[in-house]
Amino acid sequence: MYTLPSLPCAFPNCSIPEFIDLPAVSAHFTRVLSSPSKDDFTPDAIWRDSFAMTGTLRTFYSSDSVLEAWANTSKTHHPSNFCSFGEPQIIRAPAGAAWVNFGFNFLTNGTPKTTCSGFLSVVPMEDGEWKIWMMRTILEQLVGQPSVDVYSPVNPILESPESFNGIKRDFECVIIGGGQAGLAVGGRLAALGVTYVILEKFDEVGDNWKTRYDSTKSDSYVHEAHLPFERTFPKDSYPEFLTKDMLSVGYKKWAQTYGINIWCSTKFLSGSWDAGRETWSLNILRHGQDSTIYCSNVVFATGAGSDVPVSPTYENQAAFKGITLHSGAYKSASEWKGKRGVVVGSANTAHDVADDMLAAGMASVTMVQRSPTYVIPAEHYKETHDKVYNTHVPTDIADRIYFSSPAALGRIMSRAILHSKAAQEPERFDALEKAGFLFDRDGDIIYQIFERFGGHYMDVGTSARIASGQIQMKSDSLPISWVEDGLVCSNGSHIRADVVVFATGFIGNLRLLVAELFGHGVAGQLEDLWGLDEEGELKGAFKPCGHPAFWYHAGAVGQARYFSRFIALQIKAKTLGTPLTVYDGTRRAEKVSM
């Protein structure tokens, strides 16, 4: 169930003059945080905590819920030493929304002691009194421990990744998967002095990108594509959207620069948990040899879904004389010149494959669309991120601004901006529909990312080729059976094809893979990964997920980079014998329609 539309939140609609004493407002609320009362908050106040006070990711709605959760967590965390930082700013959003933002730092004095930061968003009421509309709090560091955000590179010539940490069999953490998520966690753990190893099935770092189909590009804007500690892809040297080879080379270089302990050509076979010893036994196949390693914590960083393809089945498949394959096995259309191509699906990969087919000189290219698809022009998406992710704002700061906000507010803001921009060029989408493309005019990018984990198209040019008829659309009826030269649809129409590529996704429930590798006992303890809970928080990812020594890590590179710091901090606190205290109270019960 998609919860965000029902969550009780909205942007404040108020008038804020240009000339007000912002430092005085900031100073007042910094003092208020030491002992807040209900009168200090708007009735619809929101608090999003990222591990600072709740030991997990939580969002509380309404002043009553915020005050209750703050009071309860303060009993164990004892927050103190509140002080503001940076210049307060007036934020003016679409549809007349406005508020004042400022940052603050504070300490917690429970177990473990931590440094934290946050942002307050305050608004003036009709009587002139200012109140807190939104509060965001973020765990920064464990007191007395190294910084999770700073790490000095080793010498890549003198020290290889394996010799840096030594070849051993016992670790405080093993990370399964060496893509962007696994690499980011590994770097953060190294910064904190936690012993770890990353298990990567591919032969080299970056091969998870390098081995994809030839035209693959990142959906993330270049300023969002960095790994921790640095700007991995300086804008002057790279295009706005990175190719797969750029990502592969960049991530390999990053791993070498920071001496990341990664075992490539290593397949994870199975694992078991010894509750008495609080130890994982992990069976691996490394360079063709079976062995077992041991650890206290596992980070499962293989992605948010499985690599098991999903394809529709049509009757009489043996009749078809052409080529069929799933996009997971697709590399290039270069050998199909002159043939008739069909791609089933209408999201990012389907558009890429159709574009490849056209560029390869295939005789015809047809996209079979099974349901309406949300299309976001890449330049529109870029404009929604430019103010945060750019050459001027440090990535660490940009991440805190962007990822600390509640998803429900992100939904409202992104819809307002993207729909407004789409309305400014209706002919672009009218032309798509005229060509037979089913365009979702009420699209919601937050839904696509957090609930569907895709299913949309970031338009980098293929939509124009659909609108012009270079790529033909079939959306009025679905295929039901194969014939020798293609597919027959439910309305009796015939799609002629020599090659059919199914860009229809993969099985999304990662717990099925966990059950296969760790057993149903472990999988049964875990939450599902991805999708949103009743507070609008991602299920399972980055936080305690049901097993005391197991974490999921996944997502686009921005999520991988930012939330890796919290996984590493949780594991470091646990290894010190002072795990973060998780607050599970004040769960949302009301259901409010917006």
Coordinates of C-alpha atoms in Angstrom, one line a residue:
M1 CA 0.0 0.0 0.0
Y2 CA 1.4 3.4 -1.0
T3 CA 1.2 5.4 2.2
L4 CA 2.5 8.9 1.2
P5 CA -0.7 10.4 -0.1
S6 CA -2.4 9.7 3.2
L7 CA 0.2 11.1 5.5
P8 CA -0.9 14.3 7.3
C9 CA 1.6 16.8 6.0
A10 CA 1.7 19.8 3.8
F11 CA 3.9 22.8 3.1
P12 CA 3.2 25.9 5.1
N13 CA 1.4 28.7 3.2
C14 CA 2.5 31.9 4.9
S15 CA 4.0 35.3 4.1
I16 CA 7.6 36.0 5.1
P17 CA 9.0 39.4 4.5
E18 CA 12.4 39.8 3.0
F19 CA 13.8 41.8 5.9
I20 CA 13.5 40.0 9.2
D21 CA 15.9 39.4 12.0
L22 CA 16.8 35.8 11.0
P23 CA 19.7 35.4 13.6
A24 CA 17.2 36.3 16.4
V25 CA 14.7 33.7 15.2
S26 CA 17.5 31.1 15.0
A27 CA 18.8 32.0 18.5
H28 CA 15.4 31.8 20.0
F29 CA 14.6 28.3 18.7
T30 CA 18.1 27.0 19.5
R31 CA 17.2 27.8 23.1
V32 CA 13.8 26.2 22.8
L33 CA 15.2 22.9 21.8
S34 CA 16.6 22.4 25.4
S35 CA 13.1 22.1 26.7
P36 CA 10.4 22.3 23.9
S37 CA 6.7 22.5 24.6
K38 CA 3.6 22.0 22.4
D39 CA 3.3 25.7 22.0
D40 CA 6.6 25.8 20.2
F41 CA 5.2 23.7 17.3
T42 CA 2.6 24.1 14.7
P43 CA -0.3 21.6 15.0
D44 CA 0.9 19.8 11.9
A45 CA 4.6 19.7 12.9
I46 CA 6.8 17.0 11.5
W47 CA 10.0 15.4 13.0
R48 CA 12.3 13.2 10.9
D49 CA 15.0 11.5 12.9
S50 CA 18.0 9.8 11.2
F51 CA 19.5 7.7 14.0
A52 CA 20.2 10.7 16.3
M53 CA 17.5 10.1 18.9
T54 CA 15.7 6.9 17.8
G55 CA 18.6 4.7 16.6
T56 CA 16.8 4.2 13.3
L57 CA 14.8 6.2 10.7
R58 CA 11.5 7.6 12.0
T59 CA 9.1 10.3 11.0
F60 CA 6.5 11.7 13.5
Y61 CA 3.5 13.7 12.4
S62 CA 1.6 16.3 14.5
S63 CA 2.8 18.3 17.5
D64 CA 1.5 15.7 20.0
S65 CA 3.4 12.8 18.3
V66 CA 6.6 14.9 18.0
L67 CA 6.5 16.0 21.7
E68 CA 5.8 12.5 22.9
A69 CA 8.6 10.9 20.9
W70 CA 11.0 13.7 21.8
A71 CA 10.3 13.4 25.5
N72 CA 10.6 9.6 25.4
T73 CA 13.9 9.6 23.5
S74 CA 15.3 12.4 25.6
K75 CA 15.0 10.1 28.7
T76 CA 17.6 7.8 27.2
H77 CA 19.7 10.2 25.1
H78 CA 19.8 13.4 27.2
P79 CA 20.3 15.9 24.4
S80 CA 22.3 19.0 25.3
N81 CA 24.6 21.8 24.0
F82 CA 22.3 23.0 21.3
C83 CA 23.9 25.6 19.0
S84 CA 23.0 27.0 15.6
F85 CA 25.3 26.9 12.6
G86 CA 25.3 28.5 9.2
E87 CA 23.2 31.4 8.0
P88 CA 19.4 31.1 8.4
Q89 CA 17.7 31.2 5.0
I90 CA 14.2 32.0 3.8
I91 CA 12.9 29.2 1.6
R92 CA 10.3 30.0 -1.0
A93 CA 8.7 27.0 -2.6
P94 CA 5.9 26.6 -5.3
A95 CA 2.3 27.6 -4.6
G96 CA 3.2 30.3 -2.0
A97 CA 4.9 28.0 0.5
A98 CA 7.6 29.6 2.6
W99 CA 9.6 29.0 5.8
V100 CA 12.9 29.8 7.5
N101 CA 15.6 27.1 7.6
F102 CA 18.6 27.0 9.9
G103 CA 21.0 24.3 11.1
F104 CA 21.9 23.3 14.6
N105 CA 24.3 21.0 16.4
F106 CA 23.8 19.1 19.7
L107 CA 25.2 16.3 21.8
T108 CA 23.5 13.2 23.2
N109 CA 24.7 12.0 26.6
G110 CA 23.3 8.5 26.8
T111 CA 25.0 5.3 25.7
P112 CA 26.8 5.8 23.3
K113 CA 27.6 9.5 23.5
T114 CA 27.2 11.1 20.1
T115 CA 27.4 14.3 18.2
C116 CA 24.4 15.2 16.1
S117 CA 23.1 17.9 13.8
G118 CA 19.8 19.0 12.4
F119 CA 17.7 21.5 10.6
L120 CA 14.7 23.5 11.9
S121 CA 12.1 24.9 9.6
V122 CA 10.1 27.7 11.4
V123 CA 7.1 29.7 10.2
P124 CA 5.3 32.8 11.5
M125 CA 1.7 32.4 12.7
E126 CA -1.1 34.9 12.1
D127 CA -0.5 36.5 15.5
G128 CA 3.2 37.1 14.5
E129 CA 4.5 34.3 16.8
W130 CA 7.0 31.9 15.2
K131 CA 6.7 28.1 15.5
I132 CA 8.5 25.0 14.5
W133 CA 6.9 23.4 11.4
M134 CA 9.6 20.8 10.7
M135 CA 12.5 19.4 12.7
R136 CA 15.2 17.1 11.2
T137 CA 17.9 15.4 13.4
I138 CA 20.9 13.5 12.1
L139 CA 23.5 11.3 13.9
E140 CA 26.9 12.7 13.1
Q141 CA 29.6 10.8 15.0
L142 CA 30.3 8.6 18.0
V143 CA 32.2 10.6 20.6
G144 CA 35.8 9.5 20.9
Q145 CA 35.8 7.6 17.7
P146 CA 37.2 8.5 14.2
S147 CA 35.0 10.4 11.8
V148 CA 32.8 8.3 9.5
D149 CA 33.0 11.0 6.9
V150 CA 36.8 11.5 6.6
Y151 CA 39.3 8.9 5.5
S152 CA 42.9 9.4 4.3
P153 CA 43.8 7.3 1.2
V154 CA 46.4 4.6 1.4
N155 CA 49.2 4.5 -1.2
P156 CA 47.7 2.5 -4.0
I157 CA 51.1 1.5 -5.3
L158 CA 52.6 0.3 -2.1
E159 CA 49.5 -1.3 -0.6
S160 CA 47.0 -3.4 -2.5
P161 CA 43.5 -3.7 -1.0
E162 CA 44.1 -7.2 0.3
S163 CA 47.5 -6.5 1.9
F164 CA 46.1 -3.4 3.5
N165 CA 43.7 -5.3 5.8
G166 CA 45.6 -8.6 5.5
I167 CA 44.2 -11.9 4.2
K168 CA 42.3 -13.3 7.2
R169 CA 39.2 -15.3 8.0
D170 CA 37.7 -13.4 10.9
F171 CA 36.1 -9.9 10.4
E172 CA 33.9 -7.6 12.4
C173 CA 31.8 -7.2 9.2
V174 CA 31.5 -8.9 5.8
I175 CA 29.8 -7.0 3.0
I176 CA 28.2 -9.1 0.3
G177 CA 28.2 -7.2 -3.0
G178 CA 30.8 -4.8 -4.3
G179 CA 28.7 -2.3 -6.2
Q180 CA 28.2 1.3 -5.1
A181 CA 26.4 0.3 -1.9
G182 CA 29.0 -2.3 -0.8
L183 CA 31.9 0.0 -1.7
A184 CA 30.5 2.9 0.3
V185 CA 29.9 0.8 3.4
G186 CA 33.4 -0.6 3.1
G187 CA 34.9 2.8 3.0
R188 CA 32.9 4.1 5.9
L189 CA 33.9 1.0 8.0
A190 CA 37.5 1.6 7.1
A191 CA 37.3 5.2 8.3
L192 CA 35.9 3.9 11.7
G193 CA 38.6 1.2 12.1
V194 CA 36.2 -1.7 11.7
T195 CA 37.7 -4.8 10.2
Y196 CA 35.8 -5.8 7.1
V197 CA 35.9 -7.5 3.7
I198 CA 33.7 -7.0 0.6
L199 CA 32.8 -10.2 -1.4
E200 CA 32.4 -9.4 -5.1
K201 CA 31.4 -12.0 -7.6
F202 CA 32.8 -10.1 -10.6
D203 CA 36.5 -10.2 -11.6
E204 CA 37.1 -6.5 -11.0
V205 CA 35.6 -3.5 -9.1
G206 CA 33.2 -1.7 -11.4
D207 CA 32.3 -4.8 -13.4
N208 CA 28.7 -4.6 -12.1
W209 CA 28.4 -1.6 -14.3
K210 CA 30.9 -2.6 -17.1
T211 CA 29.0 -5.8 -17.9
R212 CA 25.7 -4.1 -18.5
Y213 CA 24.3 -3.5 -21.9
D214 CA 26.5 -1.2 -24.0
S215 CA 24.4 2.0 -23.9
T216 CA 23.8 1.9 -20.2
K217 CA 24.0 5.3 -18.4
S218 CA 23.4 6.3 -14.8
D219 CA 20.0 7.7 -14.0
S220 CA 21.8 9.9 -11.4
Y221 CA 23.1 13.3 -12.3
V222 CA 26.9 13.5 -12.2
H223 CA 27.0 15.6 -8.9
E224 CA 25.0 12.8 -7.2
A225 CA 27.2 10.0 -8.5
H226 CA 30.2 10.4 -6.1
L227 CA 31.3 7.8 -3.5
P228 CA 32.2 8.9 0.0
F229 CA 35.1 11.2 1.0
E230 CA 35.6 13.0 -2.4
R231 CA 34.1 14.2 -5.7
T232 CA 34.6 11.0 -7.6
F233 CA 33.5 12.6 -10.9
P234 CA 34.6 16.3 -11.1
K235 CA 32.0 18.0 -13.3
D236 CA 34.6 19.6 -15.6
S237 CA 35.8 16.1 -16.7
Y238 CA 32.4 14.4 -17.1
P239 CA 29.0 14.8 -18.8
E240 CA 25.8 15.3 -16.8
F241 CA 24.8 11.6 -17.0
L242 CA 27.7 9.1 -16.8
T243 CA 28.1 6.1 -19.0
K244 CA 28.6 2.7 -17.6
D245 CA 32.3 2.7 -18.4
M246 CA 32.8 6.0 -16.7
L247 CA 31.2 4.6 -13.6
S248 CA 33.1 1.4 -13.8
V249 CA 36.5 3.2 -14.1
G250 CA 35.6 5.8 -11.5
Y251 CA 34.6 3.3 -8.9
K252 CA 37.6 1.0 -9.5
K253 CA 39.9 4.0 -9.1
W254 CA 38.1 5.0 -5.9
A255 CA 38.6 1.5 -4.4
Q256 CA 42.3 1.6 -5.2
T257 CA 42.7 5.1 -3.9
Y258 CA 41.2 4.2 -0.5
G259 CA 42.6 0.7 -0.3
I260 CA 39.2 -0.9 0.0
N261 CA 39.5 -4.5 1.1
I262 CA 37.5 -6.3 -1.6
W263 CA 37.8 -9.9 -2.7
C264 CA 36.8 -10.1 -6.4
S265 CA 36.0 -13.3 -8.2
T266 CA 34.4 -14.5 -4.9
K267 CA 31.0 -16.1 -4.9
F268 CA 29.0 -16.1 -1.6
L269 CA 27.5 -19.6 -1.3
S270 CA 25.6 -19.7 2.0
G271 CA 25.7 -18.5 5.6
S272 CA 24.5 -19.5 9.0
W273 CA 24.2 -17.7 12.3
D274 CA 25.4 -19.0 15.7
A275 CA 23.3 -17.1 18.2
G276 CA 25.4 -18.4 21.2
R277 CA 28.7 -17.1 19.7
E278 CA 27.0 -14.2 17.9
T279 CA 29.0 -15.2 14.8
W280 CA 28.2 -15.7 11.1
S281 CA 29.8 -18.5 9.2
L282 CA 30.0 -17.7 5.5
N283 CA 30.8 -20.2 2.9
I284 CA 32.5 -18.8 -0.2
L285 CA 34.0 -19.9 -3.5
R286 CA 37.1 -17.8 -4.1
H287 CA 39.2 -18.2 -7.2
G288 CA 37.7 -21.6 -7.6
Q289 CA 38.4 -22.8 -4.0
D290 CA 35.8 -23.3 -1.3
S291 CA 36.5 -21.7 2.1
T292 CA 34.7 -20.4 5.2
I293 CA 35.1 -17.0 6.8
Y294 CA 33.6 -15.7 10.0
C295 CA 32.2 -12.3 11.1
S296 CA 30.0 -10.6 13.7
N297 CA 27.9 -8.6 11.2
V298 CA 26.7 -9.0 7.6
V299 CA 25.7 -6.2 5.2
F300 CA 23.7 -7.5 2.3
A301 CA 24.5 -5.1 -0.5
T302 CA 23.5 -7.0 -3.7
G303 CA 20.8 -4.5 -4.7
A304 CA 17.2 -3.9 -3.8
G305 CA 16.0 -6.7 -6.0
S306 CA 17.2 -10.1 -7.3
D307 CA 18.8 -10.9 -10.6
V308 CA 16.0 -13.4 -11.5
P309 CA 14.3 -12.1 -14.6
V310 CA 10.5 -11.7 -15.0
S311 CA 9.0 -12.3 -18.4
P312 CA 5.4 -12.7 -19.5
T313 CA 4.5 -16.0 -21.1
Y314 CA 2.6 -16.3 -24.3
E315 CA 1.1 -19.4 -25.9
N316 CA 2.8 -21.4 -28.6
Q317 CA 6.4 -20.1 -28.1
A318 CA 7.9 -22.9 -30.1
A319 CA 6.3 -21.5 -33.2
F320 CA 8.5 -18.4 -33.2
K321 CA 11.6 -18.7 -35.4
G322 CA 13.4 -15.6 -34.2
I323 CA 15.5 -14.5 -31.2
T324 CA 14.1 -13.9 -27.7
L325 CA 15.9 -12.7 -24.7
H326 CA 15.5 -10.8 -21.4
S327 CA 17.1 -7.5 -21.0
G328 CA 19.3 -9.0 -18.3
A329 CA 21.1 -10.9 -21.0
Y330 CA 21.0 -8.0 -23.6
K331 CA 24.3 -6.3 -24.6
S332 CA 23.8 -4.6 -28.0
A333 CA 21.6 -4.5 -31.1
S334 CA 24.6 -4.1 -33.4
E335 CA 24.2 -7.6 -34.9
W336 CA 20.6 -7.2 -35.8
K337 CA 20.8 -4.7 -38.6
G338 CA 17.9 -5.1 -41.1
K339 CA 15.8 -7.3 -38.7
R340 CA 12.5 -6.3 -37.2
G341 CA 12.8 -5.6 -33.5
V342 CA 10.3 -5.6 -30.7
V343 CA 10.9 -4.6 -27.1
V344 CA 8.3 -5.5 -24.4
G345 CA 8.2 -2.9 -21.7
S346 CA 8.2 0.8 -21.5
A347 CA 10.5 1.9 -18.6
N348 CA 14.2 3.1 -18.8
T349 CA 15.7 -0.1 -20.1
A350 CA 13.0 -0.6 -22.7
H351 CA 13.6 2.9 -24.1
D352 CA 17.4 2.2 -24.1
V353 CA 16.9 -1.0 -26.0
A354 CA 14.5 0.5 -28.5
D355 CA 16.9 3.4 -29.1
D356 CA 19.8 0.9 -29.7
M357 CA 17.7 -1.1 -32.2
L358 CA 17.0 2.1 -34.1
A359 CA 20.6 3.2 -34.1
A360 CA 21.7 -0.3 -35.3
G361 CA 19.6 0.1 -38.4
M362 CA 16.9 -2.5 -37.7
A363 CA 14.2 -2.5 -40.3
S364 CA 11.5 -1.7 -37.7
V365 CA 11.4 -1.1 -34.0
T366 CA 8.2 -1.6 -31.9
M367 CA 7.7 -1.0 -28.2
V368 CA 4.9 -3.0 -26.6
Q369 CA 3.6 -1.0 -23.7
R370 CA 1.6 -2.9 -21.1
S371 CA 0.5 0.1 -18.8
P372 CA 0.8 3.9 -18.6
T373 CA 4.3 5.1 -18.0
Y374 CA 5.6 8.2 -16.2
V375 CA 8.1 10.1 -18.4
I376 CA 10.4 12.7 -16.7
P377 CA 12.5 14.8 -19.1
A378 CA 16.1 14.6 -17.8
E379 CA 16.4 18.4 -17.9
H380 CA 13.3 18.7 -15.6
Y381 CA 14.8 16.2 -13.1
K382 CA 18.1 18.0 -13.2
E383 CA 16.5 21.3 -12.3
T384 CA 14.9 19.8 -9.2
H385 CA 18.3 18.8 -7.9
D386 CA 20.5 21.6 -9.1
K387 CA 20.1 23.8 -6.0
V388 CA 21.3 21.0 -3.8
Y389 CA 23.7 19.0 -5.9
N390 CA 26.2 21.2 -7.7
T391 CA 29.8 22.3 -7.8
H392 CA 29.4 24.8 -4.9
V393 CA 27.6 22.7 -2.2
P394 CA 29.8 20.0 -0.6
T395 CA 28.3 16.6 -1.2
D396 CA 28.1 15.8 2.5
I397 CA 26.0 18.9 3.1
A398 CA 23.9 18.3 0.0
D399 CA 23.1 14.8 1.2
R400 CA 22.1 16.0 4.6
I401 CA 19.7 18.5 3.1
Y402 CA 18.2 16.1 0.6
F403 CA 18.1 12.8 2.4
S404 CA 17.0 14.1 5.8
S405 CA 13.7 15.3 4.5
P406 CA 10.5 13.2 4.9
A407 CA 9.6 11.3 1.8
A408 CA 6.0 12.6 2.0
L409 CA 7.2 16.2 1.6
G410 CA 9.6 15.1 -1.1
R411 CA 6.6 13.7 -3.0
I412 CA 4.6 17.0 -2.7
M413 CA 7.5 19.1 -3.8
S414 CA 8.6 16.9 -6.7
R415 CA 5.1 16.6 -8.0
A416 CA 4.6 20.4 -7.8
I417 CA 7.9 21.1 -9.7
L418 CA 7.7 18.3 -12.3
H419 CA 4.1 18.7 -13.1
S420 CA 4.5 22.5 -13.4
K421 CA 7.4 22.0 -15.9
A422 CA 5.4 19.4 -17.9
A423 CA 2.5 21.9 -18.1
Q424 CA 4.8 24.4 -19.7
E425 CA 5.4 22.2 -22.8
P426 CA 2.2 20.2 -23.2
E427 CA 2.9 19.6 -26.9
R428 CA 5.8 17.3 -25.9
F429 CA 3.5 14.9 -24.2
D430 CA 0.6 15.4 -26.5
A431 CA 2.9 14.1 -29.3
L432 CA 3.8 11.0 -27.3
E433 CA 0.1 10.2 -26.8
K434 CA -0.7 10.9 -30.4
A435 CA 2.0 8.3 -31.3
G436 CA 0.2 5.7 -29.1
F437 CA 2.3 6.0 -26.0
L438 CA 0.3 5.8 -22.8
F439 CA 1.7 8.7 -20.7
D440 CA 0.9 8.8 -17.0
R441 CA 0.0 12.5 -16.6
D442 CA -0.4 12.1 -12.8
G443 CA 3.0 10.6 -12.4
D444 CA 4.8 10.5 -9.0
I445 CA 8.5 10.0 -9.1
I446 CA 8.7 9.2 -5.4
Y447 CA 6.2 6.4 -5.9
Q448 CA 8.2 5.0 -8.8
I449 CA 11.5 5.0 -6.9
F450 CA 10.3 3.9 -3.4
E451 CA 7.3 1.7 -4.1
R452 CA 7.9 0.3 -7.6
F453 CA 11.7 0.6 -7.7
G454 CA 11.5 1.9 -11.3
G455 CA 8.9 1.6 -14.0
H456 CA 9.4 5.1 -15.2
Y457 CA 11.5 6.7 -18.0
M458 CA 14.0 9.4 -17.6
D459 CA 13.8 10.9 -21.0
V460 CA 17.2 11.5 -22.6
G461 CA 15.9 11.7 -26.2
T462 CA 14.0 8.5 -27.0
S463 CA 10.6 10.1 -26.4
A464 CA 11.2 12.3 -29.4
R465 CA 11.9 9.3 -31.6
I466 CA 8.6 7.7 -30.4
A467 CA 6.7 10.9 -31.1
S468 CA 8.2 11.1 -34.7
G469 CA 7.2 7.5 -35.4
Q470 CA 10.7 6.2 -35.7
I471 CA 9.9 3.8 -32.9
Q472 CA 6.4 2.4 -33.2
M473 CA 4.1 1.9 -30.3
K474 CA 1.8 -1.1 -29.6
S475 CA -0.4 -0.2 -26.6
D476 CA -4.0 -0.9 -27.6
S477 CA -3.8 -4.7 -26.9
L478 CA -1.3 -7.1 -25.4
P479 CA 0.4 -10.1 -27.0
I480 CA -1.2 -13.4 -26.2
S481 CA 0.6 -15.9 -28.5
W482 CA 3.6 -16.5 -30.7
V483 CA 3.5 -17.1 -34.4
E484 CA 6.4 -17.9 -36.7
D485 CA 7.2 -14.3 -37.5
G486 CA 6.2 -12.5 -34.4
L487 CA 3.3 -12.0 -31.9
V488 CA -0.5 -12.0 -32.1
C489 CA -2.3 -9.7 -29.7
S490 CA -5.7 -10.1 -28.0
N491 CA -7.4 -7.9 -30.6
G492 CA -6.2 -10.1 -33.4
S493 CA -3.4 -7.7 -34.6
H494 CA 0.0 -9.0 -35.6
I495 CA 3.4 -7.6 -34.5
R496 CA 6.0 -8.9 -36.9
A497 CA 9.4 -9.5 -35.3
D498 CA 12.7 -11.2 -35.8
V499 CA 14.0 -10.2 -32.4
V500 CA 12.0 -9.8 -29.1
V501 CA 13.6 -8.3 -26.0
F502 CA 11.7 -8.5 -22.7
A503 CA 12.6 -5.4 -20.7
T504 CA 10.1 -6.5 -18.0
G505 CA 12.2 -6.4 -14.8
F506 CA 13.3 -8.8 -12.1
I507 CA 11.8 -10.5 -9.1
G508 CA 11.8 -7.8 -6.4
N509 CA 11.5 -9.6 -3.1
L510 CA 15.0 -9.9 -1.8
R511 CA 14.0 -12.0 1.1
L512 CA 13.6 -14.9 -1.3
L513 CA 17.3 -14.6 -2.1
V514 CA 18.2 -14.3 1.6
A515 CA 16.1 -17.4 2.4
E516 CA 18.0 -19.3 -0.4
L517 CA 21.4 -18.2 1.0
F518 CA 20.9 -18.0 4.8
G519 CA 17.9 -20.2 5.3
H520 CA 14.3 -19.5 6.1
G521 CA 15.1 -19.0 9.8
V522 CA 17.1 -15.9 9.1
A523 CA 14.8 -14.6 6.3
G524 CA 11.8 -15.0 8.6
Q525 CA 13.3 -12.5 11.0
L526 CA 13.8 -9.9 8.4
E527 CA 11.6 -7.1 7.1
D528 CA 11.0 -6.9 3.4
L529 CA 13.4 -4.5 1.6
W530 CA 11.9 -1.5 -0.2
G531 CA 8.4 -0.1 -0.2
L532 CA 7.3 2.4 2.4
D533 CA 5.9 1.8 5.9
E534 CA 3.1 3.7 7.7
E535 CA 5.5 6.6 8.5
G536 CA 6.7 6.9 4.9
E537 CA 10.1 5.3 5.7
L538 CA 11.7 2.7 3.5
K539 CA 11.2 -0.8 4.8
G540 CA 14.3 -2.7 5.8
A541 CA 17.0 -0.5 4.3
F542 CA 19.9 1.0 6.2
K543 CA 18.6 0.3 9.7
P544 CA 17.8 -2.6 12.1
C545 CA 15.6 -4.9 10.0
G546 CA 14.8 -7.8 12.3
H547 CA 18.1 -9.7 12.9
P548 CA 20.6 -8.2 15.4
A549 CA 23.6 -8.6 13.0
F550 CA 22.2 -8.2 9.5
W551 CA 21.7 -5.0 7.4
Y552 CA 20.3 -4.4 4.0
H553 CA 22.0 -1.7 1.8
A554 CA 20.8 -0.7 -1.6
G555 CA 19.6 2.1 -3.8
A556 CA 20.9 4.7 -6.2
V557 CA 24.4 6.0 -5.6
G558 CA 23.2 8.9 -3.5
Q559 CA 21.4 6.6 -1.1
A560 CA 24.3 4.2 -1.2
R561 CA 26.8 7.0 -0.3
Y562 CA 24.8 8.8 2.4
F563 CA 23.1 5.9 4.2
S564 CA 26.3 3.9 4.3
R565 CA 27.5 6.2 7.0
F566 CA 24.6 5.2 9.3
I567 CA 25.1 1.5 8.7
A568 CA 28.8 1.9 9.6
L569 CA 28.0 3.9 12.7
Q570 CA 25.5 1.3 13.9
I571 CA 28.1 -1.5 13.4
K572 CA 30.9 0.5 15.1
A573 CA 28.7 1.2 18.1
K574 CA 27.8 -2.5 18.3
T575 CA 31.4 -3.6 18.1
L576 CA 32.2 -1.2 21.0
G577 CA 29.5 -2.9 23.1
T578 CA 27.3 0.2 23.1
P579 CA 24.7 -0.4 20.3
L580 CA 22.4 2.4 19.4
T581 CA 19.2 2.4 21.4
V582 CA 16.2 1.9 19.0
Y583 CA 13.0 3.7 19.8
D584 CA 9.9 1.9 18.6
G585 CA 7.2 3.9 20.4
T586 CA 4.8 6.6 19.1
R587 CA 3.8 4.6 16.0
R588 CA 1.3 6.3 13.8
A589 CA -2.3 5.1 14.1
E590 CA -4.4 7.9 12.5
K591 CA -5.1 7.8 8.8
V592 CA -5.6 11.3 7.4
S593 CA -6.6 11.9 3.8
M594 CA -4.9 14.8 2.1

